[in-house]
Short mmCIF file of C-alpha atoms in Angstrom, two decimals:
data_model
loop_
_atom_site.label_atom_id
_atom_site.label_comp_id
_atom_site.label_asym_id
_atom_site.label_seq_id
_atom_site.Cartn_x
_atom_site.Cartn_y
_atom_site.Cartn_z
CA MET V 19 -45.81 67.32 119.61
CA ASN V 20 -48.55 64.57 120.15
CA SER V 21 -49.42 63.81 116.34
CA LEU V 22 -48.01 62.15 113.35
CA ILE V 23 -49.64 62.09 110.26
CA CYS V 24 -48.28 60.15 107.09
CA SER V 25 -49.77 58.79 103.90
CA ASN V 26 -49.02 56.77 100.68
CA PHE V 27 -49.33 59.99 98.69
CA ASN V 28 -47.39 63.07 98.55
CA LEU V 29 -49.86 65.84 98.80
CA LEU V 30 -49.48 66.80 102.42
CA ASN V 31 -46.24 68.79 102.09
CA LYS V 32 -47.82 70.74 99.48
CA ASN V 33 -51.21 71.90 100.82
CA ILE V 34 -52.26 74.98 102.74
CA GLU V 35 -54.63 73.07 105.07
CA TRP V 36 -51.79 71.11 106.43
CA GLU V 37 -49.50 74.14 106.61
CA LYS V 38 -52.34 75.42 108.93
CA LEU V 39 -51.99 72.53 111.36
CA LYS V 40 -48.17 72.71 111.14
CA ASP V 41 -48.20 76.54 112.39
CA PHE V 42 -49.14 74.79 115.76
CA GLU V 43 -46.19 72.39 115.78
CA ASP V 44 -48.37 69.80 116.48
CA TYR V 45 -48.16 67.56 113.46
CA LYS V 46 -45.34 66.03 111.49
CA PHE V 47 -45.43 65.15 107.85
CA ASP V 48 -43.35 62.66 105.68
CA ASP V 49 -42.56 62.15 102.10
CA TYR V 50 -44.25 59.87 99.67
CA ASN V 51 -44.56 56.43 100.86
CA ASN V 52 -42.50 57.10 103.95
CA PHE V 53 -44.82 55.90 106.60
CA LEU V 54 -43.06 52.53 106.96
CA PHE V 55 -39.70 54.35 107.70
CA SER V 56 -41.53 56.66 110.18
CA LEU V 57 -43.15 53.94 112.11
CA ASN V 58 -40.19 51.72 112.13
CA ASP V 59 -38.16 54.42 114.10
CA ARG V 60 -38.76 53.80 117.68
CA ALA V 61 -36.92 56.98 118.67
CA LYS V 62 -39.30 59.05 116.13
CA ILE V 63 -42.42 57.23 116.92
CA SER V 64 -41.76 57.52 120.79
CA LYS V 65 -42.72 61.41 120.33
CA TYR V 66 -46.24 60.91 119.45
CA LYS V 67 -49.40 59.87 121.09
CA ASN V 68 -51.39 59.59 118.09
CA ILE V 69 -50.30 58.48 114.56
CA TYR V 70 -52.72 59.06 111.47
CA PHE V 71 -52.34 57.32 108.20
CA LEU V 72 -54.20 58.42 105.15
CA CYS V 73 -54.43 55.52 102.65
CA TYR V 74 -55.62 56.03 99.06
CA ILE V 75 -56.75 52.80 97.32
CA ASN V 76 -57.91 52.95 93.57
CA SER V 77 -60.05 49.58 93.87
CA ILE V 78 -60.56 47.49 97.01
CA ILE V 79 -60.13 44.38 94.58
CA GLU V 80 -57.00 45.39 92.75
CA ASN V 81 -55.24 46.65 95.98
CA SER V 82 -56.52 43.96 98.28
CA ASP V 83 -52.93 42.47 98.88
CA ASN V 84 -51.27 45.90 99.67
CA LEU V 85 -54.20 46.80 101.90
CA LYS V 86 -53.74 43.40 103.93
CA LYS V 87 -49.76 44.51 104.04
CA VAL V 88 -50.83 47.87 105.60
CA ILE V 89 -53.22 46.44 107.87
CA LYS V 90 -50.90 43.70 109.02
CA PHE V 91 -48.03 46.21 109.60
CA PHE V 92 -50.31 48.71 111.51
CA LYS V 93 -51.39 45.58 113.83
CA LYS V 94 -47.86 44.87 114.54
CA LYS V 95 -46.99 48.50 115.27
CA SER V 96 -50.18 48.75 117.79
CA LEU V 97 -49.20 45.67 119.58
CA GLU V 98 -45.63 46.93 120.11
CA HIS V 99 -46.87 50.31 121.22
CA LYS V 100 -49.89 49.86 123.34
CA ASP V 101 -49.91 53.28 124.72
CA LYS V 102 -50.04 55.00 121.11
CA ASN V 103 -53.50 55.22 119.16
CA PHE V 104 -53.25 54.34 115.40
CA PHE V 105 -55.70 55.62 113.20
CA ILE V 106 -56.37 54.67 109.79
CA PHE V 107 -58.29 56.61 106.87
CA LEU V 108 -59.21 54.27 104.14
CA LEU V 109 -60.18 56.20 101.02
CA TYR V 110 -61.52 54.58 97.99
CA HIS V 111 -61.61 55.65 94.34
CA GLU V 112 -63.18 53.68 91.50
CA TYR V 113 -64.42 54.41 87.94
CA GLY V 114 -64.02 58.22 88.64
CA SER V 115 -66.07 58.35 91.73
CA PHE V 116 -65.14 58.54 95.19
CA TYR V 117 -66.80 56.61 97.78
CA TYR V 118 -66.76 54.75 101.09
CA ASP V 119 -68.65 51.09 100.31
CA LYS V 120 -70.13 49.63 103.36
CA LEU V 121 -69.78 45.96 102.11
CA ASN V 122 -66.20 46.80 101.63
CA GLN V 123 -65.99 48.66 105.06
CA GLN V 124 -67.46 45.38 106.42
CA LYS V 125 -64.64 43.24 104.59
CA ILE V 126 -61.94 45.72 106.23
CA TYR V 127 -63.45 45.26 109.71
CA ASN V 128 -63.49 41.52 109.39
CA SER V 129 -59.88 41.46 108.16
CA LEU V 130 -59.00 44.02 110.99
CA TYR V 131 -60.57 42.32 113.90
CA ASP V 132 -60.31 38.67 113.71
CA LYS V 133 -61.22 36.26 116.32
CA ARG V 134 -57.55 35.56 117.43
CA GLU V 135 -56.73 39.38 118.20
CA THR V 136 -58.11 42.12 120.62
CA ILE V 137 -56.69 45.41 119.00
CA ASN V 138 -58.10 48.42 120.70
CA ASN V 139 -55.54 51.07 120.11
CA LEU V 140 -56.04 50.57 116.05
CA LYS V 141 -58.98 52.34 114.62
CA ILE V 142 -60.59 52.95 111.42
CA LEU V 143 -61.98 56.61 110.71
CA LYS V 144 -64.71 57.29 108.11
CA ILE V 145 -65.10 60.10 106.00
CA ASN V 146 -68.36 61.15 104.17
CA THR V 147 -67.45 62.04 100.74
CA SER V 148 -68.95 63.90 97.66
CA LYS V 149 -67.89 64.72 94.07
CA ASN V 150 -65.94 67.72 95.12
CA ASP V 151 -63.89 65.85 97.14
CA VAL V 152 -61.69 64.47 94.31
CA SER V 153 -59.79 65.82 91.40
CA LEU V 154 -58.66 64.14 88.49
CA ARG V 155 -56.09 66.58 87.93
CA ASN V 156 -54.54 66.28 91.25
CA LEU V 157 -54.58 62.56 90.65
CA HIS V 158 -52.19 62.82 87.78
CA TYR V 159 -50.16 65.98 88.88
CA VAL V 160 -49.49 65.51 92.44
CA ARG V 161 -50.17 61.74 92.95
CA SER V 162 -53.38 62.27 95.04
CA PRO V 163 -57.12 62.70 93.97
CA LEU V 164 -57.79 64.67 97.36
CA THR V 165 -59.15 68.34 96.88
CA ILE V 166 -58.77 71.09 99.61
CA ASN V 167 -62.46 70.53 100.52
CA LEU V 168 -61.72 66.73 101.58
CA LEU V 169 -58.38 67.92 103.32
CA LYS V 170 -60.81 70.33 105.28
CA LYS V 171 -62.97 67.29 106.25
CA ILE V 172 -60.01 65.26 107.46
CA VAL V 173 -58.52 67.85 109.54
CA SER V 174 -62.17 68.48 111.05
CA LYS V 175 -62.45 64.94 111.59
CA ILE V 176 -59.11 64.50 113.52
CA ASN V 177 -59.98 67.38 115.55
CA LEU V 178 -63.42 66.20 116.22
CA PHE V 179 -61.96 62.81 117.07
CA LYS V 180 -59.69 64.26 119.79
CA LYS V 181 -62.68 65.84 121.66
CA THR V 182 -65.21 62.88 121.10
CA GLU V 183 -62.99 59.88 121.62
CA LYS V 184 -64.12 59.37 125.25
CA ILE V 185 -67.78 59.46 124.25
CA LYS V 186 -69.26 56.12 125.22
CA ARG V 187 -71.29 54.50 122.60
CA PHE V 188 -74.65 52.95 122.93
CA LYS V 189 -74.71 49.48 124.27
CA LEU V 190 -78.35 48.80 122.79
CA ILE V 191 -80.62 49.96 119.88
CA ILE V 192 -84.38 49.18 120.30
CA LEU V 193 -86.04 49.32 117.12
CA ASP V 194 -89.80 49.43 116.03
CA CYS V 195 -90.59 47.56 112.83
CA ASP V 196 -93.24 49.06 110.39
CA ASN V 197 -91.55 52.29 108.91
CA THR V 198 -88.46 51.88 110.76
CA LEU V 199 -86.90 48.55 109.49
CA TRP V 200 -88.92 48.41 106.33
CA GLY V 201 -91.70 50.64 104.71
CA GLY V 202 -95.48 50.08 105.31
CA VAL V 203 -97.41 48.43 107.76
CA VAL V 204 -97.01 44.72 107.49
CA GLY V 205 -100.24 43.83 109.29
CA GLU V 206 -102.37 46.07 106.98
CA ASP V 207 -100.30 46.14 103.61
CA GLY V 208 -99.05 42.52 103.42
CA ILE V 209 -95.51 41.21 103.19
CA ARG V 210 -95.62 41.51 99.33
CA ASN V 211 -96.26 45.15 99.55
CA ILE V 212 -93.68 45.97 102.16
CA LEU V 213 -90.89 48.50 100.83
CA TYR V 214 -87.67 46.91 101.02
CA GLY V 215 -84.51 46.28 98.68
CA SER V 216 -86.28 47.97 95.54
CA ASP V 217 -85.50 51.41 94.29
CA GLY V 218 -86.47 54.42 96.28
CA ASP V 219 -87.43 54.00 99.78
CA GLY V 220 -86.97 50.28 99.59
CA SER V 221 -83.40 50.69 98.69
CA VAL V 222 -82.92 53.09 101.68
CA PHE V 223 -84.51 50.70 104.12
CA LYS V 224 -82.05 47.98 102.75
CA GLU V 225 -79.05 50.16 103.39
CA ILE V 226 -80.35 50.91 107.12
CA GLN V 227 -80.77 47.37 107.65
CA ASN V 228 -77.03 46.70 106.28
CA TYR V 229 -75.76 49.61 108.69
CA LEU V 230 -77.79 48.19 111.78
CA LYS V 231 -76.18 44.84 111.07
CA PHE V 232 -72.67 46.35 110.65
CA LEU V 233 -73.42 47.93 114.11
CA LYS V 234 -74.45 44.67 115.69
CA ASN V 235 -71.29 42.80 114.28
CA SER V 236 -69.28 45.49 115.99
CA GLY V 237 -70.73 44.73 119.48
CA ILE V 238 -74.12 47.15 119.73
CA LEU V 239 -76.83 44.83 120.65
CA LEU V 240 -80.23 45.14 118.84
CA SER V 241 -83.67 44.48 119.94
CA ILE V 242 -87.35 45.01 119.02
CA SER V 243 -90.35 46.69 120.63
CA SER V 244 -93.05 46.82 118.12
CA LYS V 245 -96.90 46.45 118.29
CA ASN V 246 -97.47 43.75 115.74
CA ASN V 247 -97.94 40.02 115.10
CA LYS V 248 -94.97 38.00 115.96
CA GLU V 249 -95.27 35.44 113.44
CA ILE V 250 -95.83 37.95 110.67
CA VAL V 251 -92.92 40.05 111.84
CA TRP V 252 -90.23 36.98 111.67
CA LYS V 253 -91.88 35.65 108.39
CA THR V 254 -91.44 39.21 106.97
CA PHE V 255 -87.71 39.02 107.64
CA LYS V 256 -87.12 35.61 106.19
CA GLN V 257 -89.58 35.92 103.16
CA LEU V 258 -88.03 38.99 101.84
CA LYS V 259 -84.56 37.82 102.74
CA MET V 260 -83.66 41.01 104.69
CA ALA V 261 -80.18 41.91 106.02
CA LEU V 262 -81.36 41.22 109.24
CA GLY V 263 -83.07 38.29 110.76
CA LYS V 264 -84.55 36.76 114.01
CA ASN V 265 -81.17 35.68 115.26
CA ASP V 266 -79.90 39.29 115.30
CA PHE V 267 -82.09 40.58 118.01
CA ILE V 268 -81.79 39.97 121.67
CA SER V 269 -84.83 39.90 123.97
CA PRO V 270 -87.35 41.09 121.22
CA LYS V 271 -90.75 42.15 122.31
CA ILE V 272 -93.40 41.89 119.55
CA ASN V 273 -97.04 42.15 121.06
CA TRP V 274 -99.83 44.87 121.72
CA ASP V 275 -98.40 45.76 125.21
CA PRO V 276 -97.44 49.51 125.66
CA LYS V 277 -93.97 50.14 124.21
CA GLU V 278 -92.64 51.49 127.46
CA LEU V 279 -93.31 48.25 129.36
CA ASN V 280 -91.84 46.30 126.69
CA ILE V 281 -88.73 48.50 126.80
CA LYS V 282 -88.50 48.29 130.65
CA LYS V 283 -88.82 44.08 130.56
CA ILE V 284 -85.86 44.44 127.88
CA LEU V 285 -83.52 46.50 130.00
CA LYS V 286 -84.22 44.35 133.06
CA SER V 287 -83.44 41.42 131.38
CA LEU V 288 -80.09 42.85 129.75
CA SER V 289 -79.27 44.54 133.03
CA LEU V 290 -78.69 47.77 131.07
CA ARG V 291 -79.04 51.35 131.99
CA SER V 292 -81.63 53.55 130.00
CA LYS V 293 -79.09 56.21 129.35
CA ASP V 294 -77.13 53.62 127.55
CA VAL V 295 -80.05 52.55 125.14
CA LEU V 296 -81.34 54.43 122.03
CA PHE V 297 -85.04 53.65 120.86
CA ILE V 298 -86.06 54.31 117.21
CA ASP V 299 -89.66 54.62 116.10
CA ASP V 300 -91.46 56.50 113.42
CA ASN V 301 -94.40 57.26 115.82
CA PHE V 302 -93.65 60.55 117.69
CA ILE V 303 -96.37 59.90 120.38
CA GLU V 304 -94.89 56.32 121.11
CA ILE V 305 -91.43 58.35 121.71
CA LYS V 306 -92.96 60.76 123.92
CA LYS V 307 -94.42 57.88 126.07
CA VAL V 308 -91.32 56.31 126.34
CA LYS V 309 -89.35 59.14 127.42
CA ARG V 310 -91.79 60.25 129.85
CA ASN V 311 -91.90 56.76 131.53
CA ILE V 312 -88.35 55.72 131.30
CA LYS V 313 -86.01 58.34 132.57
CA GLY V 314 -82.71 58.78 130.76
CA ILE V 315 -83.62 56.81 127.68
CA ASN V 316 -82.20 58.22 124.21
CA ALA V 317 -84.54 58.26 121.35
CA TYR V 318 -84.74 59.04 117.57
CA HIS V 319 -88.27 59.98 115.55
CA VAL V 320 -87.98 58.60 112.17
CA ASP V 321 -89.40 61.24 110.01
CA ASP V 322 -87.15 61.49 107.00
CA LEU V 323 -85.21 58.16 105.76
CA ILE V 324 -82.07 60.02 104.46
CA GLU V 325 -81.82 61.73 107.66
CA TYR V 326 -82.42 58.54 109.53
CA LEU V 327 -79.65 56.78 107.64
CA ASN V 328 -77.06 59.68 107.99
CA PHE V 329 -78.24 59.93 111.70
CA LEU V 330 -77.15 56.06 112.18
CA ARG V 331 -73.67 56.78 110.23
CA THR V 332 -72.75 59.79 111.93
CA ASP V 333 -74.20 60.03 115.67
CA LYS V 334 -71.13 60.22 118.13
CA ARG V 335 -72.32 57.37 120.13
CA LEU V 336 -72.85 55.09 117.15
CA GLN V 337 -69.29 55.42 115.94
CA ILE V 338 -67.19 52.43 115.59
CA TYR V 339 -63.50 53.11 116.12
CA SER V 340 -62.44 49.72 117.38
CA VAL V 341 -63.84 46.35 118.06
CA LEU V 342 -62.62 43.56 120.39
CA ARG V 343 -63.07 39.80 120.43
CA GLU V 344 -65.40 40.33 123.39
CA ASP V 345 -67.55 42.95 121.26
CA ILE V 346 -68.31 40.30 118.35
CA LYS V 347 -69.08 37.65 120.85
CA LYS V 348 -71.54 39.86 122.69
CA ILE V 349 -75.07 39.04 121.37
CA LYS V 350 -74.09 35.04 121.75
CA GLN V 351 -73.16 35.89 125.34
CA TYR V 352 -76.32 37.66 125.99
CA LYS V 353 -78.32 34.91 124.39
CA ILE V 354 -76.70 32.64 126.78
CA ARG V 355 -77.75 34.89 129.57
CA GLU V 356 -81.19 34.54 127.93
CA LYS V 357 -81.33 30.83 128.82
CA TYR V 358 -80.41 31.25 132.35
CA GLU V 359 -83.16 33.73 132.74
CA ASN V 360 -85.64 31.10 131.26
CA LEU V 361 -84.48 28.74 133.55
CA VAL V 362 -84.61 31.11 136.60
CA GLN V 363 -88.37 31.59 136.12
CA ASN V 364 -88.93 27.96 136.31
CA LYS V 365 -86.94 26.92 139.28
CA LYS V 366 -86.08 28.35 142.67
CA ASN V 367 -82.66 29.80 142.96
CA ASP V 368 -80.81 27.22 144.88
CA LYS V 369 -81.81 24.52 142.40
CA VAL V 370 -80.84 26.65 139.64
CA PHE V 371 -77.24 27.48 140.82
CA LYS V 372 -76.61 23.72 141.73
CA SER V 373 -77.69 22.61 138.06
CA LEU V 374 -75.68 25.24 136.04
CA LYS V 375 -72.25 23.71 136.51
CA GLN V 376 -70.96 27.33 137.09
CA LYS V 377 -67.15 27.78 136.70
CA VAL V 378 -64.86 30.82 137.68
CA THR V 379 -61.38 31.17 136.38
CA PHE V 380 -58.73 33.71 137.32
CA SER V 381 -55.78 34.60 135.05
CA LYS V 382 -53.08 37.23 134.67
CA VAL V 383 -53.23 39.47 131.97
CA ASN V 384 -51.49 38.79 128.49
CA ASN V 385 -51.08 40.14 125.39
CA LYS V 386 -54.21 38.60 124.09
CA THR V 387 -56.32 40.10 127.23
CA TYR V 388 -54.66 43.28 127.44
CA GLN V 389 -56.81 45.36 125.55
CA ARG V 390 -60.21 43.43 127.14
CA THR V 391 -58.57 44.62 130.49
CA HIS V 392 -58.17 48.21 129.73
CA GLN V 393 -61.88 48.14 127.97
CA LEU V 394 -63.34 46.80 131.41
CA PHE V 395 -61.91 49.63 133.42
CA HIS V 396 -63.52 52.02 130.97
CA LYS V 397 -66.96 50.52 130.29
CA VAL V 398 -68.22 48.93 133.49
CA ASN V 399 -70.02 51.14 135.59
CA GLN V 400 -72.90 49.76 137.77
CA PHE V 401 -70.80 46.79 139.84
CA ASN V 402 -67.55 48.93 140.01
CA PHE V 403 -66.11 49.58 143.41
CA LEU V 404 -63.87 52.57 142.58
CA SER V 405 -64.55 53.30 138.94
CA ASN V 406 -61.06 53.91 138.16
CA ARG V 407 -60.33 54.81 134.47
CA TYR V 408 -56.65 53.75 134.05
CA SER V 409 -54.92 54.96 130.93
CA PHE V 410 -52.67 52.47 129.18
CA LYS V 411 -49.67 53.94 131.08
CA GLN V 412 -51.21 53.48 134.26
CA LEU V 413 -52.44 50.20 133.47
CA ASP V 414 -48.76 49.19 132.87
CA LYS V 415 -47.50 50.58 135.97
CA ILE V 416 -49.97 48.41 137.84
CA LEU V 417 -48.79 45.33 135.82
CA ASN V 418 -45.40 46.00 136.52
CA ASN V 419 -45.67 46.62 140.00
CA ARG V 420 -45.25 43.71 142.34
CA LYS V 421 -46.98 44.92 144.96
CA PHE V 422 -50.28 44.68 142.90
CA ASN V 423 -52.14 41.68 141.89
CA LEU V 424 -54.39 42.31 138.94
CA ARG V 425 -56.40 39.06 137.85
CA LEU V 426 -59.00 38.71 135.31
CA ILE V 427 -62.53 36.88 135.86
CA SER V 428 -63.52 34.28 133.20
CA PHE V 429 -66.99 32.76 133.63
CA GLU V 430 -68.47 29.63 132.09
CA ASP V 431 -71.85 27.38 132.63
CA LYS V 432 -73.65 24.51 131.04
CA PHE V 433 -75.03 27.12 128.43
CA GLY V 434 -71.68 28.20 127.10
CA ASP V 435 -68.47 30.47 127.73
CA HIS V 436 -69.38 33.93 128.90
CA GLY V 437 -65.74 35.21 128.51
CA VAL V 438 -63.85 37.56 130.58
CA ILE V 439 -66.49 39.18 132.59
CA GLY V 440 -64.46 41.18 135.47
CA LEU V 441 -61.44 41.76 137.21
CA TYR V 442 -59.97 42.57 140.79
CA ASN V 443 -56.67 44.28 141.73
CA TYR V 444 -55.29 44.11 145.30
CA LYS V 445 -52.30 45.34 147.01
CA ILE V 446 -50.41 43.83 149.72
CA GLU V 447 -49.12 45.61 152.37
CA ARG V 448 -47.55 44.68 155.98
CA ASP V 449 -50.53 43.80 157.64
CA LYS V 450 -53.51 44.35 155.23
CA ILE V 451 -54.56 43.31 151.82
CA ILE V 452 -56.38 46.26 149.98
CA ILE V 453 -58.66 45.53 147.25
CA ASN V 454 -58.50 48.75 145.14
CA ASP V 455 -60.53 47.44 142.04
CA PHE V 456 -63.34 45.01 141.72
CA LEU V 457 -65.62 45.22 138.66
CA MET V 458 -68.00 42.86 137.15
CA SER V 459 -70.27 43.14 133.88
CA CYS V 460 -73.75 43.27 134.68
CA ARG V 461 -74.87 40.58 132.65
CA VAL V 462 -73.51 38.13 134.95
CA ILE V 463 -74.53 39.83 138.39
CA ASN V 464 -76.78 37.72 140.69
CA ARG V 465 -75.26 34.81 139.72
CA LYS V 466 -73.26 34.56 143.09
CA ILE V 467 -70.11 34.94 140.97
CA GLU V 468 -69.28 38.39 143.08
CA GLU V 469 -69.75 36.47 146.35
CA TYR V 470 -67.56 33.72 145.24
CA VAL V 471 -64.85 36.18 144.09
CA ILE V 472 -64.80 37.53 147.60
CA TYR V 473 -64.77 34.07 149.14
CA CYS V 474 -61.55 33.08 146.98
CA LEU V 475 -59.83 36.58 148.11
CA ASN V 476 -60.73 35.85 151.88
CA LYS V 477 -58.99 32.58 151.49
CA ILE V 478 -55.65 34.15 150.58
CA LYS V 479 -55.34 36.51 153.45
CA LYS V 480 -53.71 34.38 155.84
CA ASN V 481 -52.93 36.51 159.05
CA LYS V 482 -53.59 39.82 157.14
CA GLU V 483 -56.52 41.99 157.30
CA LEU V 484 -58.55 42.04 153.98
CA ILE V 485 -60.14 45.19 152.95
CA ILE V 486 -62.08 46.59 150.34
CA LYS V 487 -62.54 50.16 148.97
CA PHE V 488 -65.69 51.63 147.84
CA LYS V 489 -66.45 55.03 146.33
CA PRO V 490 -70.16 55.45 145.76
CA ASN V 491 -71.49 57.42 142.50
CA ASP V 492 -75.01 57.62 140.48
CA SER V 493 -74.05 54.52 138.60
CA ASN V 494 -72.49 52.18 141.22
CA LYS V 495 -74.30 52.83 144.64
CA GLU V 496 -77.35 51.27 144.37
CA LEU V 497 -75.97 47.86 143.07
CA ILE V 498 -72.89 47.66 145.22
CA LYS V 499 -74.79 48.89 148.45
CA ASN V 500 -77.16 45.79 148.27
CA PHE V 501 -73.85 43.41 147.75
CA LEU V 502 -72.41 45.12 150.74
CA ASN V 503 -75.24 44.10 153.05
CA ASN V 504 -73.83 40.70 153.50
CA GLU V 505 -72.78 40.32 157.00
CA CYS V 506 -68.89 39.39 155.87
CA PHE V 507 -68.46 43.40 155.28
CA SER V 508 -68.07 45.70 158.03
CA GLU V 509 -67.42 49.56 157.73
CA ILE V 510 -64.17 50.59 159.20
CA LYS V 511 -63.15 53.88 157.70
CA LYS V 512 -64.85 56.74 155.74
CA ASN V 513 -62.81 59.36 153.92
CA LYS V 514 -64.33 62.01 152.07
CA ASN V 515 -65.37 60.01 148.93
CA THR V 516 -64.17 56.63 149.91
CA ILE V 517 -65.47 54.15 152.35
CA MET V 518 -63.35 51.00 153.47
CA TYR V 519 -64.84 47.62 154.37
CA LYS V 520 -63.26 44.95 156.36
CA ILE V 521 -63.86 41.43 154.95
CA THR V 522 -64.34 38.53 157.28
CA ASN V 523 -65.72 34.78 157.11
CA SER V 524 -69.25 34.29 157.23
CA LYS V 525 -71.64 31.41 157.05
CA SER V 526 -73.19 32.78 153.55
CA LEU V 527 -69.82 33.38 152.32
CA SER V 528 -68.53 29.79 153.12
CA ASN V 529 -71.42 28.19 151.44
CA VAL V 530 -71.19 30.08 148.29
CA LYS V 531 -68.55 27.76 147.05
CA ASP V 532 -71.10 24.89 146.87
CA HIS V 533 -72.78 26.86 143.65
CA PHE V 534 -69.43 26.34 141.50
CA ILE V 535 -67.34 23.50 140.32
#
């Protein structure tokens, strides 16, 4: 068995849809309101990898206290059992209609993922519902409003999630403005005639912006590539009091240059790969040009507004199952990076680094940084020497093994705190120190931090050989091979897929300390 399903209503033991799952002996069901008992039983919970909870709420306002208790309980359990996955289906019913309100969803996310905690194994799953999903008869006679139709959807969602939970979500959405963020062409129609917020298409565009705001608050970056007048665009956001505003976008390009050139500049300024980016535009010709000139970029053509909104809500790479503190702070950290990029353009590198007051800190993994550690192993691609994707169980083994030394790398400069931006992990042997993992977020690459980390590691080796492993792949080979051109690295051994380099002192390595405080 690897899954436990429980709920705050008693329909599960009585329905044929759940019986079908039980035939596979993969699910266990509890009686009404028995989920607390189930999850407090450590022997019982140890049998399962995934725990699903279906929470039915009459009204978000009337049940807010109960909801907080449920979330607090699951937070506690997810921190106690870091190797388990906890999923909550939040189902709302109010005034006879069944719905999933986006504003309420945002309130729940704000409650679930506050600034003090990083919980990656506790997730919210969304279900698109319709009038056929609820039954007043079921509500009164079996203490649950759910119909077989909705139970089928939930079963399908659970099974789909098992297949797609490893899919990497988009890191950046680049948007056109006219007929993509609002209806009409602002330069021709004027701000007063733009469709936004009123009935019909205007209300759909408002909902689109609300959802994009939700994605941005959950860690997906937003940018703009639009052929338009910059002053008019920002004035439109402000004058119509739109859900999105100037501060929600990173590195926007609003001018009359070709969009593919602007997008290349955005990707370069953010150090992002094209395959991690989604471009949205209502002009199919522009989309074709961008896809022809930027290999691997993803694009969506806005043709039908409802389909567009549905795409944002349902596309696999736009699903938000968990939000860490670092995700929430991401746009702020990229804006700090922008200040650095602007400074680089005006000064020579040597002068830049000396004026930045750069500081690197190394720390052990604790409860607050445990989830971020796991996230780094799974998200960092380009500057990642071995690209190991450790499970929670494998990570625990490393942390509990005295031979391994895993340290997180935090970074700050005069512009602000960049947070935890990387890690290294080395193993001590008789006459060797072997660096098994070394990875860093690309938003801070070329700040000499990577050289400084090697300098610090080189200082601890004493009479031992310091060796680093490198496994090239399509994502990391270009960036890391450039880094390995430093004279302190010398290749000593090559296996099938892994190359080993010996690290020795060099003049450039010794001088790197002058760039940090």
